[in-house]
Coordinates of C-alpha atoms and ligand atoms in Angstrom, one line a residue:
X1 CA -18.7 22.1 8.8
X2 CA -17.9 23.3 5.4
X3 CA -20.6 24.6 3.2
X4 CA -21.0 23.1 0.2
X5 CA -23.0 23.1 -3.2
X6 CA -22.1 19.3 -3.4
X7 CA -25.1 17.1 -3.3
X8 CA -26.0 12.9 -3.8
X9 CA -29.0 12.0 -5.6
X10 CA -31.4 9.7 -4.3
X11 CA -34.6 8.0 -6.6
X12 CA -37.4 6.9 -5.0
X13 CA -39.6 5.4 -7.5
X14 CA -40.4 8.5 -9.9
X15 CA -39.3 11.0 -6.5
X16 CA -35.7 11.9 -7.3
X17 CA -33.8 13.7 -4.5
X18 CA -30.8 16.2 -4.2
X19 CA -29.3 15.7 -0.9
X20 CA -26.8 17.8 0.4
X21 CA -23.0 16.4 1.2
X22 CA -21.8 18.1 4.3
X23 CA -17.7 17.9 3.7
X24 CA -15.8 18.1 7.3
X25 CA -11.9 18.9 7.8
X26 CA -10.8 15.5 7.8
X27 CA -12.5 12.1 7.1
X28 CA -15.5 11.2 4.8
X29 CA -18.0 13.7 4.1
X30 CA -21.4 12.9 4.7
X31 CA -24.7 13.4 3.3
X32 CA -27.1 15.3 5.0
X33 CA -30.3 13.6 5.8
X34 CA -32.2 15.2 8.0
X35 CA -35.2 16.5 5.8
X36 CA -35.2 12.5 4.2
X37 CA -38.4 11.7 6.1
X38 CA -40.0 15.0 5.3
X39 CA -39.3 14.7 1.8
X40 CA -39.6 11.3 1.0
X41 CA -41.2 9.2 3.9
X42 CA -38.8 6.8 4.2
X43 CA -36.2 6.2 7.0
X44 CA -32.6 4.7 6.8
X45 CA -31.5 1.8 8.6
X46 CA -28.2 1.3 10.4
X47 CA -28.0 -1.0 13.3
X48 CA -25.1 -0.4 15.2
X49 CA -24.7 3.2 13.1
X50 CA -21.5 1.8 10.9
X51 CA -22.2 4.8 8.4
X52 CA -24.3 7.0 10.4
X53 CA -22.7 10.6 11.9
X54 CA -24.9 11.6 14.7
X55 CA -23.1 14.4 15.5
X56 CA -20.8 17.7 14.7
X57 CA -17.8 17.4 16.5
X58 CA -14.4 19.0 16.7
X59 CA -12.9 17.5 19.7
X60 CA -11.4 13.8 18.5
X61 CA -10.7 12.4 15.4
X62 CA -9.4 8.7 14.4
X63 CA -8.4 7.8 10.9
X64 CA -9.0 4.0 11.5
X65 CA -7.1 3.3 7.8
X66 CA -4.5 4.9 9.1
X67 CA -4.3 3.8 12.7
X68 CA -4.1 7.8 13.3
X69 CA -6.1 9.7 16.3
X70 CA -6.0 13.0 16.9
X71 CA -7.2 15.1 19.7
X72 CA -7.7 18.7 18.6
X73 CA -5.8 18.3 15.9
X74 CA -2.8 16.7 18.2
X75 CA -1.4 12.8 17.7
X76 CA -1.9 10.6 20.6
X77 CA 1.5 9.4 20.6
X78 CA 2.7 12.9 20.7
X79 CA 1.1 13.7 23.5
X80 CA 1.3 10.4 25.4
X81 CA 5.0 11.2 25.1
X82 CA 5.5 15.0 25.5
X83 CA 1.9 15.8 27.3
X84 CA 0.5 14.4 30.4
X85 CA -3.2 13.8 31.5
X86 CA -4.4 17.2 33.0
X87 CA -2.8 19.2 30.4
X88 CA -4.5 16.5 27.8
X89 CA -7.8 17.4 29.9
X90 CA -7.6 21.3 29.1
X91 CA -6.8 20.4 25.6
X92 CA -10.1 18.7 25.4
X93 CA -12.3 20.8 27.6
X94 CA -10.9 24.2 25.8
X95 CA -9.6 23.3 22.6
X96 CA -6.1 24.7 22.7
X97 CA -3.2 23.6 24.7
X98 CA -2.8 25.7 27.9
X99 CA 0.0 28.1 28.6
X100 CA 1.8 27.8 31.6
X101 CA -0.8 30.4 33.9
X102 CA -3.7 28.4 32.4
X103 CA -2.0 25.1 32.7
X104 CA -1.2 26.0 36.7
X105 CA -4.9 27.9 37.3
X106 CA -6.6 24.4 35.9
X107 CA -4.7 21.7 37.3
X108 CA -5.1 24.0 41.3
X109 CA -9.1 24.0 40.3
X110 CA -8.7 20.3 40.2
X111 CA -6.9 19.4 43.2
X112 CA -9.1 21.7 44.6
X113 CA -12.1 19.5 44.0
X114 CA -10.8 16.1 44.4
X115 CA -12.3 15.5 47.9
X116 CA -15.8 14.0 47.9
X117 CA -19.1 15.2 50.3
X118 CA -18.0 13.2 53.6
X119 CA -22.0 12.0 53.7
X120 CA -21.2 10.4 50.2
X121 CA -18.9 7.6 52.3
X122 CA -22.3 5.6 53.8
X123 CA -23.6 5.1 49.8
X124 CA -20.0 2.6 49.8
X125 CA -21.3 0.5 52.8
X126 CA -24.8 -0.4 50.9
X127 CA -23.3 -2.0 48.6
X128 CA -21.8 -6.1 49.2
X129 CA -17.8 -6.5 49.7
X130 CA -17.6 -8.4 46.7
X131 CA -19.6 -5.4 44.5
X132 CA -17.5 -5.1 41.3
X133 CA -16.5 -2.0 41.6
X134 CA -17.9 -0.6 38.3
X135 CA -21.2 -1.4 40.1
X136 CA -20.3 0.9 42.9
X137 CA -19.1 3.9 40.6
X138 CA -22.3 3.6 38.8
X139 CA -24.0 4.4 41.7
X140 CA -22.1 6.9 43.4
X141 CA -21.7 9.1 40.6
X142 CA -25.3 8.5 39.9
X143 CA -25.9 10.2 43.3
X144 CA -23.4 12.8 42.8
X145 CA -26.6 14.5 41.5
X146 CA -27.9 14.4 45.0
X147 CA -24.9 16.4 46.7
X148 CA -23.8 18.6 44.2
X149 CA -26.9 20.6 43.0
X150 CA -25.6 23.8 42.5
X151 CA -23.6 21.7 39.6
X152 CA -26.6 19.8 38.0
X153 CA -28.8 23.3 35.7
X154 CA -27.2 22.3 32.6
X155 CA -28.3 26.0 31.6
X156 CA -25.7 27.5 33.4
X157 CA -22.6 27.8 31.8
X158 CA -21.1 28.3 35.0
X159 CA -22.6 25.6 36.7
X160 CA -21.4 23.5 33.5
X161 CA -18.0 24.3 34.3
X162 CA -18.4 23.8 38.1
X163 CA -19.7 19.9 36.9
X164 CA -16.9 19.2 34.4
X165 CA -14.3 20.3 37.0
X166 CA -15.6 18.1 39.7
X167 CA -16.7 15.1 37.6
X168 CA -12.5 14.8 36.4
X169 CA -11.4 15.7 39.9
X170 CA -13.4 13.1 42.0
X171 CA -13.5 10.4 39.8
X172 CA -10.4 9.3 40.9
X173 CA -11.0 9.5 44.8
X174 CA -14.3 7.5 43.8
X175 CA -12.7 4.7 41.9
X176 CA -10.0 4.5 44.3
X177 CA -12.7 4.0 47.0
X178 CA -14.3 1.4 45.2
X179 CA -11.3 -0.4 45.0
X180 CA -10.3 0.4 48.8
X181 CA -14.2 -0.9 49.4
X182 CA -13.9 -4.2 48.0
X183 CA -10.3 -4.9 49.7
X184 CA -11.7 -4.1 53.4
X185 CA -9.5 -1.1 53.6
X186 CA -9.7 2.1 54.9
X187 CA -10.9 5.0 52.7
X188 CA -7.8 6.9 51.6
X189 CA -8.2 10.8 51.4
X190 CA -6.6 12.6 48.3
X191 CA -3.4 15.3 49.1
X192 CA -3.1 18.7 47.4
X193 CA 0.4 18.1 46.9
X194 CA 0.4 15.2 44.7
X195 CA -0.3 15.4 41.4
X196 CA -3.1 13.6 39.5
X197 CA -1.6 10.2 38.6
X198 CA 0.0 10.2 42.1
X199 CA -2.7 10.7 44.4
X200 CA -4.7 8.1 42.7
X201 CA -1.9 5.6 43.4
X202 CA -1.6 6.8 46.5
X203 CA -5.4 6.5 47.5
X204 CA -5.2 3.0 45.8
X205 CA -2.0 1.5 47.7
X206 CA -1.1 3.4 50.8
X207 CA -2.4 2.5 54.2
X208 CA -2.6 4.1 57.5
X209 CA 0.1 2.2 59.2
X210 CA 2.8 3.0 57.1
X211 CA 4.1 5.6 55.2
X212 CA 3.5 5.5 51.5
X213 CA 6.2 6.7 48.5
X214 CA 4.5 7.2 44.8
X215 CA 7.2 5.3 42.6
X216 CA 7.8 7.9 39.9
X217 CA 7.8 5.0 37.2
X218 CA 4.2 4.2 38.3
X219 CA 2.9 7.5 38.5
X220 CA 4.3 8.5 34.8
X221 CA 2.9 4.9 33.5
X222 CA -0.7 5.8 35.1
X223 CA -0.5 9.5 34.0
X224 CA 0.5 8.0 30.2
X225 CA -2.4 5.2 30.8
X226 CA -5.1 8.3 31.3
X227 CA -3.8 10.3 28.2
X228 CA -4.6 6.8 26.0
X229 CA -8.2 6.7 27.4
X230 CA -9.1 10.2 27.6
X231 CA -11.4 10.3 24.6
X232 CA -12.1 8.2 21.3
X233 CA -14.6 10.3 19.0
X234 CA -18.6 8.9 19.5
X235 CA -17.8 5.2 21.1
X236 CA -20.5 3.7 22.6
X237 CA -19.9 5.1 26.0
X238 CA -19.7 8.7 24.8
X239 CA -23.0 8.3 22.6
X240 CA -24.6 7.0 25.9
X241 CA -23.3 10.3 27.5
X242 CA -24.9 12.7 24.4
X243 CA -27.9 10.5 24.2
X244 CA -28.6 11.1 28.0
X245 CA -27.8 14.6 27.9
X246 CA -30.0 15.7 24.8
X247 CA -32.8 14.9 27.1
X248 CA -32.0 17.1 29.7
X249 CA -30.3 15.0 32.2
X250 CA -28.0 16.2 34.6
X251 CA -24.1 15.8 33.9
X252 CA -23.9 13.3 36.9
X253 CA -26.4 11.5 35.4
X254 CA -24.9 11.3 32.1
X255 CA -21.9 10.0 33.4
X256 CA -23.2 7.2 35.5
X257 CA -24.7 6.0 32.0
X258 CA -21.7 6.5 30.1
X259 CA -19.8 4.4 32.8
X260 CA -22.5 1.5 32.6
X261 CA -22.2 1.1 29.2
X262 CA -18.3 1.1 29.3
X263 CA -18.1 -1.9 31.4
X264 CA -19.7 -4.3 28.7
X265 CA -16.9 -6.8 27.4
X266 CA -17.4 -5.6 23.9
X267 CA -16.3 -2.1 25.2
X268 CA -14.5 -0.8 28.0
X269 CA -15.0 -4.1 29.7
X270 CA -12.4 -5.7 27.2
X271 CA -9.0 -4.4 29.4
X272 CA -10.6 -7.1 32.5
X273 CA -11.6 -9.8 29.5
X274 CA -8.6 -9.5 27.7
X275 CA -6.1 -10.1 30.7
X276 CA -8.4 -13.0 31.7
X277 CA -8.2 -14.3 28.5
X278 CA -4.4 -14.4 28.7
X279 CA -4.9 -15.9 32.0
X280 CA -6.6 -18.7 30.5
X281 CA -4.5 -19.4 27.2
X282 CA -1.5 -19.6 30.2
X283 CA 1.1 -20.7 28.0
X284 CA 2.3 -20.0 24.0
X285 CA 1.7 -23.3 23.1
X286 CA -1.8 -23.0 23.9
X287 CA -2.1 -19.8 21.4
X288 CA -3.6 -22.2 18.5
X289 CA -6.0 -23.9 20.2
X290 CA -7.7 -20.2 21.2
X291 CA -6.9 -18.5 17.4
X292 CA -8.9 -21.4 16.1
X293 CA -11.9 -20.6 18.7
X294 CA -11.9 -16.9 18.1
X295 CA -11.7 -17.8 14.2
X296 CA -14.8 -20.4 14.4
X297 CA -18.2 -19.4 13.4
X298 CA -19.8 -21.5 15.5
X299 CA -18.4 -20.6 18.5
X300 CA -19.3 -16.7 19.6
X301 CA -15.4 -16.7 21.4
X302 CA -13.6 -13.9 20.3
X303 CA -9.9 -12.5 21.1
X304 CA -10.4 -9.8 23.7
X305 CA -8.5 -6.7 22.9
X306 CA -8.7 -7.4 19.3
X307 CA -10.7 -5.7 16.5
X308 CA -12.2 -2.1 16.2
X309 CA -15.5 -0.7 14.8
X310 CA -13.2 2.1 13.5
X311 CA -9.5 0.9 13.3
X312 CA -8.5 -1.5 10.3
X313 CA -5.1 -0.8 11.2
X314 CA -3.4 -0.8 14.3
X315 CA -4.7 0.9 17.2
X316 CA -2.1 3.5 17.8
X317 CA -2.7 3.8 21.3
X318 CA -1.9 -0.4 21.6
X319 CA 1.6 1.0 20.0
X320 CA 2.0 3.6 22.6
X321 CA 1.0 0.7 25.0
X322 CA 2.9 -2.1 24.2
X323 CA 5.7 0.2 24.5
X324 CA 5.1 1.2 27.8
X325 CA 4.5 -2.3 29.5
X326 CA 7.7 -3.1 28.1
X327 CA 9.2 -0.7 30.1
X328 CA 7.3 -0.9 33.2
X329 CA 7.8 -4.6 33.6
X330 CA 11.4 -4.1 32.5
X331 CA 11.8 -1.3 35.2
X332 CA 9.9 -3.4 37.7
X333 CA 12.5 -6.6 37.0
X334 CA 9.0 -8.1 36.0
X335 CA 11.0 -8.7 32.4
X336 CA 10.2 -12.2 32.0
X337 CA 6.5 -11.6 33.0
X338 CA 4.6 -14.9 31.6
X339 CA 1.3 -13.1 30.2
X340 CA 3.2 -10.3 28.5
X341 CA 5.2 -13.2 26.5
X342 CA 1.8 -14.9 25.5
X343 CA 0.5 -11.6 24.2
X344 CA 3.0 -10.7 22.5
X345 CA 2.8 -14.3 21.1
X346 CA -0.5 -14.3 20.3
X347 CA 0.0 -10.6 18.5
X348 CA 2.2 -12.2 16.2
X349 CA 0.4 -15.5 15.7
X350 CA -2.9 -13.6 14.8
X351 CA -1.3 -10.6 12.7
X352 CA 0.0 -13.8 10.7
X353 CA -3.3 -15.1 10.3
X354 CA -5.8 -14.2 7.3
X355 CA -9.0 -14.9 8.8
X356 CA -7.3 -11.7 10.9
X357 CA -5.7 -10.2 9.0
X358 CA -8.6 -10.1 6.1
X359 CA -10.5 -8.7 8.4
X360 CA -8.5 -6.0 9.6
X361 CA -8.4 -7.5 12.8
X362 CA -5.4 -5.6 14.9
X363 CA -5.0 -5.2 18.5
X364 CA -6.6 -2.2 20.4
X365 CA -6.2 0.1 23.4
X366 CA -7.4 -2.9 25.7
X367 CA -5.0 -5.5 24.8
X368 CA -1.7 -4.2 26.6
X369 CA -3.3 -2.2 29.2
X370 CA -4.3 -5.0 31.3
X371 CA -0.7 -6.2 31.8
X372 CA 0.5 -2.9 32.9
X373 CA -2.1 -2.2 35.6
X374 CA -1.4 -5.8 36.7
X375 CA 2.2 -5.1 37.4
X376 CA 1.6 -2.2 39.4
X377 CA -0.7 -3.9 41.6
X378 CA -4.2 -3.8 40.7
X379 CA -6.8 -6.7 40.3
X380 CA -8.5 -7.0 37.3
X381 CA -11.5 -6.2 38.3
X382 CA -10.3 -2.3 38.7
X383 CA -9.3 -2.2 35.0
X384 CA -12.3 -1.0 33.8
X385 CA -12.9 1.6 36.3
X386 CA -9.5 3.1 36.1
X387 CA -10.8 3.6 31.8
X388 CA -13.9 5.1 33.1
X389 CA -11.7 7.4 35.3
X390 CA -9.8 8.5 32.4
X391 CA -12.9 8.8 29.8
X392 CA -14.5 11.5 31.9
X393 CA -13.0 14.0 31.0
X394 CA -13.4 12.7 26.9
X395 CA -17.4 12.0 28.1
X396 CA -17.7 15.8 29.7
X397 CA -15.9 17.5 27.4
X398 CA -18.7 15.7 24.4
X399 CA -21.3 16.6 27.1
X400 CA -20.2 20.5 27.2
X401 CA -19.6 20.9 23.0
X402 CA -23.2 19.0 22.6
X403 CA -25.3 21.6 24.9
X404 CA -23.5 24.4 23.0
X405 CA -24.5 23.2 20.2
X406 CA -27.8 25.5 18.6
X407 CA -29.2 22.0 16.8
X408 CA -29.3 19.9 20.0
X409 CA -32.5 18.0 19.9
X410 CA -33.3 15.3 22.2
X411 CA -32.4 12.1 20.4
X412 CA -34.7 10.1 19.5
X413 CA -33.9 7.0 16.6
X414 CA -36.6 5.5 14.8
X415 CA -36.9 1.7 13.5
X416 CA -37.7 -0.8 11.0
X417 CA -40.7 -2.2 12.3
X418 CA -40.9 -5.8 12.1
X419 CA -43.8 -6.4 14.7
X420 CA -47.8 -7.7 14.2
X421 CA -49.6 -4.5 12.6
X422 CA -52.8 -3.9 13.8
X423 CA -55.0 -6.5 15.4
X424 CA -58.7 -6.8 18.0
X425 CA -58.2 -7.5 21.3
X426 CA -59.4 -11.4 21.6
X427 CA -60.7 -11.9 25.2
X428 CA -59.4 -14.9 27.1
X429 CA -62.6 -17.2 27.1
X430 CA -61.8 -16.7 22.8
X431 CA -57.9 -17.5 22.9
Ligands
SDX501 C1 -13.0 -0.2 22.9 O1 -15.5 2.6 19.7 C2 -14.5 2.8 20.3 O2 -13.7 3.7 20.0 C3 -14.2 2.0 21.5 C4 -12.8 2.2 22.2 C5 -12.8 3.5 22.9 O3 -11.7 4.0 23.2 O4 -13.9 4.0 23.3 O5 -11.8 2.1 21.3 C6 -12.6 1.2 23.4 O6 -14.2 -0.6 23.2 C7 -12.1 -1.1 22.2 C8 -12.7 -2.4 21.7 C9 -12.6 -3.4 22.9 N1 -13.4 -4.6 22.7 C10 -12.7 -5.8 22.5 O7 -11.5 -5.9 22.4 C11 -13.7 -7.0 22.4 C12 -13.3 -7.9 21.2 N2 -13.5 -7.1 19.9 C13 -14.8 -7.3 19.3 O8 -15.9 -7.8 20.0 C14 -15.1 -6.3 18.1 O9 -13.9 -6.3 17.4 C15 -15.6 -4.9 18.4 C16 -16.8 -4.9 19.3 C17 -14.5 -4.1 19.1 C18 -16.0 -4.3 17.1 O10 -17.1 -5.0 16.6 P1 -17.8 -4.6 15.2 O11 -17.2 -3.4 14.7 O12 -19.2 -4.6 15.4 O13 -17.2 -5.7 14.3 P2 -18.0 -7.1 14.1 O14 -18.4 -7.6 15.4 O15 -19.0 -6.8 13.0 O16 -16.8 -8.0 13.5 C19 -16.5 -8.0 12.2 C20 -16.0 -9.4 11.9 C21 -17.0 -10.5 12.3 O17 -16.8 -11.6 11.5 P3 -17.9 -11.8 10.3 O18 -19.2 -11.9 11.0 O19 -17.7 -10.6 9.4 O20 -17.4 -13.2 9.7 O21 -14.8 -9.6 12.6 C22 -14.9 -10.7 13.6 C23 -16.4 -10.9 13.7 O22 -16.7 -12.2 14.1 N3 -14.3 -10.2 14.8 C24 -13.6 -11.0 15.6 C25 -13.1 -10.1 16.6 N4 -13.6 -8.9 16.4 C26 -14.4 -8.9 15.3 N5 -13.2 -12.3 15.5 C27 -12.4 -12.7 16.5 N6 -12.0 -11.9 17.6 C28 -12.3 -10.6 17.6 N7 -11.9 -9.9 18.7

């Protein structure tokens, strides 16, 4: 961050303060509070942290007035339509785009790892057939810690790397098990000559009786789908991910928090909410009756796949979405698909809307994707998993830049305490 002699004054009674401002390369600066206690014995409060940096970063950066996110300095919607997803990986991990040797050296170290220990197959059959299978990647990843140890000393740079590589590598052979799990079929191994997009498809949708053909308009769909997940700044997830770490944890660990906090509705849990919801408005005409819900305050409905903590403007990977199911379900001759019409629909009937529109209400990442993944097959309860899939590499690479960071501390928030204050035991015969 950039020095600077800038400072906010804060008086406390008779204390008066000088607090540093801390001004970054883009977005609001921020004043520096960490010797606030120290100084002047109070704390701040902010639930939710609405105004509250916990972190240096330099990996992600979303101008919500703007609709504008960029990842190391690069627009999504230049590199949803000129990148793909293990190029968009490096660029996160490393910090520059890759040049052809590097690009070719990663994506090989990647297919390399894609397989997972064959032992790790008997943790599926523990769990029911009707698991969610968000459930089941929260607890295989978990155990990842228990096969891969020469990948869990977060001290070793080395072993760091080892992680981050397997972490993007398997999660796709492990949400593609899930989903092969809960379906009754048969565990479908990964191939070294598919790339990324492809094999996950592959392992999703081929079978052992027949042969199976990636459709090329699939496989760019899914690649584009993983770009538009890859990483978004501190979201809940990724704070779950830092907050796990800075106690030490290992990476696998981390993850499997990061991924249960993802599947909450409010979070990445919205692409499976947000299709159902279109499920149940079934028809345009029905659009009103659900705007009027969502717009109620006594009714705690709200339109899944609309709103932001950080975009009051339009979600720019929604654009790059809405875009893309038109042409998959164009492509597919699934033109006239029923759900895509409501969306739209709704879109337009909310955008219209004040109670929407004065609160900056605009659709996000979640609100398209569902439809998408729909037409190529998958039931919603794999929408989540296949965001968690593409978030790994967003969560690891926020992992890796926090335990290179000299000021990691394990994070630890304080509180507003609102409880009894001190008080005698009163034994029972007394009560
Ligand atoms: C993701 O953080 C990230 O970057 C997340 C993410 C990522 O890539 O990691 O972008 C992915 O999680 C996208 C968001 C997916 N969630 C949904 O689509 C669920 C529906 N949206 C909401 O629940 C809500 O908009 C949140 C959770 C996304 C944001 O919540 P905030 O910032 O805490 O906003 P809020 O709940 O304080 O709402 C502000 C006002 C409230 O009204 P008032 O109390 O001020 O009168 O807007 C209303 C809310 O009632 N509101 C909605 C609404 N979202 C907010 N009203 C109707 N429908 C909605 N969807």
């Amino acid at each position: 961050m950039a020095d600077s002699k800038k400072t906010a004054t804060l008086k406390i009674g008779e204390q008066v303060l000088e607090l540093p401002i801390l001004s970054p390369t883009a977005g609001p600066d921020v004043i520096d509070i960490r010797k606030l206690y120290a100084q002047a014995g109070v704390f701040t409060y902010d639930p939710g942290f609405t105004s509250t940096a916990a972190c240096d970063s330099t990996i992600t950066f979303i101008d919500g007035e703007e609709g504008e996110l960029l990842h190391r300095g690069y627009p999504i919607d230049q590199l949803a339509e000129k990148s793909h997803f293990l190029e968009v990986c490096y660029l996160l991990l490393y910090g520059e785009l890759p040049t052809g040797a590097e690009l070719e050296d990663f994506e090989n170290r990647v297919t390399n790892h894609t397989m997972i220990h064959e032992q790790m197959q008997f943790l599926f059959r523990g769990f029911r057939r009707d698991a969610h299978p968000m459930a089941i990647m929260v607890g295989v990843v978990g155990a990842m810690s228990a096969f891969y140890h020469d990948s869990t000393d977060i001290n070793d740079p080395w072993q760091r790397e080892v992680a981050s590589i397997r972490m993007i590598a398997k999660m796709p052979t492990i949400a593609a098990m899930a989903f092969k799990y809960t379906i009754g079929q048969p565990f479908v191994y990964p191939r070294n000559d598919l790339d990324y997009a492809s094999n996950f498809l592959r392992m999703c949708f081929s079978v052992p009786c027949e042969e199976y053909e990636v459709n090329p308009i699939l496989a760019r769909a899914m690649d584009r789908i993983f770009t538009l997940h890859a990483d978004h700044e501190q979201n809940a997830s990724t704070s779950t991910v830092r907050l796990a770490s800075s106690s030490g944890a290992n990476p696998f660990a981390c993850i499997a928090a990061g991924i249960a906090c993802l599947w909450g509705p409010a979070h990445g849990g919205a692409n499976q909410a947000c299709l159902e919801m279109l499920e149940d408005i079934g028809s345009v005409d029905r659009i009103p009756e659900f705007i009027a819900r969502a717009k109620d305050k006594n009714d705690s409905y709200r339109l899944m796949g609309f709103g932001h903590r950080v975009y009051k403007n339009f979600d720019p990977r929604a654009k790059v979405m809405k875009q893309s199911a038109d042409e998959v379900l164009e492509l597919l001759g699934i033109d006239n698909n029923p759900k895509l019409q409501v969306a739209k629909e709704l879109e337009r009937q909310a955008l219209e809307d004040p109670y929407f529109a004065d609160k900056k209400l605009f659709p996000n990442v979640d609100f398209y994707s569902g439809i998408i993944l729909e037409a190529m097959g998958f039931p919603t309860s794999m929408f989540t998993p296949i965001f968690a899939l593409a978030r790994t590499v967003g969560w690891i690479s926020q992992w890796k830049e926090q335990l290179d960071d000299p000021q990691l501390r394990i994070g630890r928030p304080r509180q507003l305490y609102q409880g009894a204050t001190m008080r005698d035991y009163v034994d029972v015969e007394n009560r």
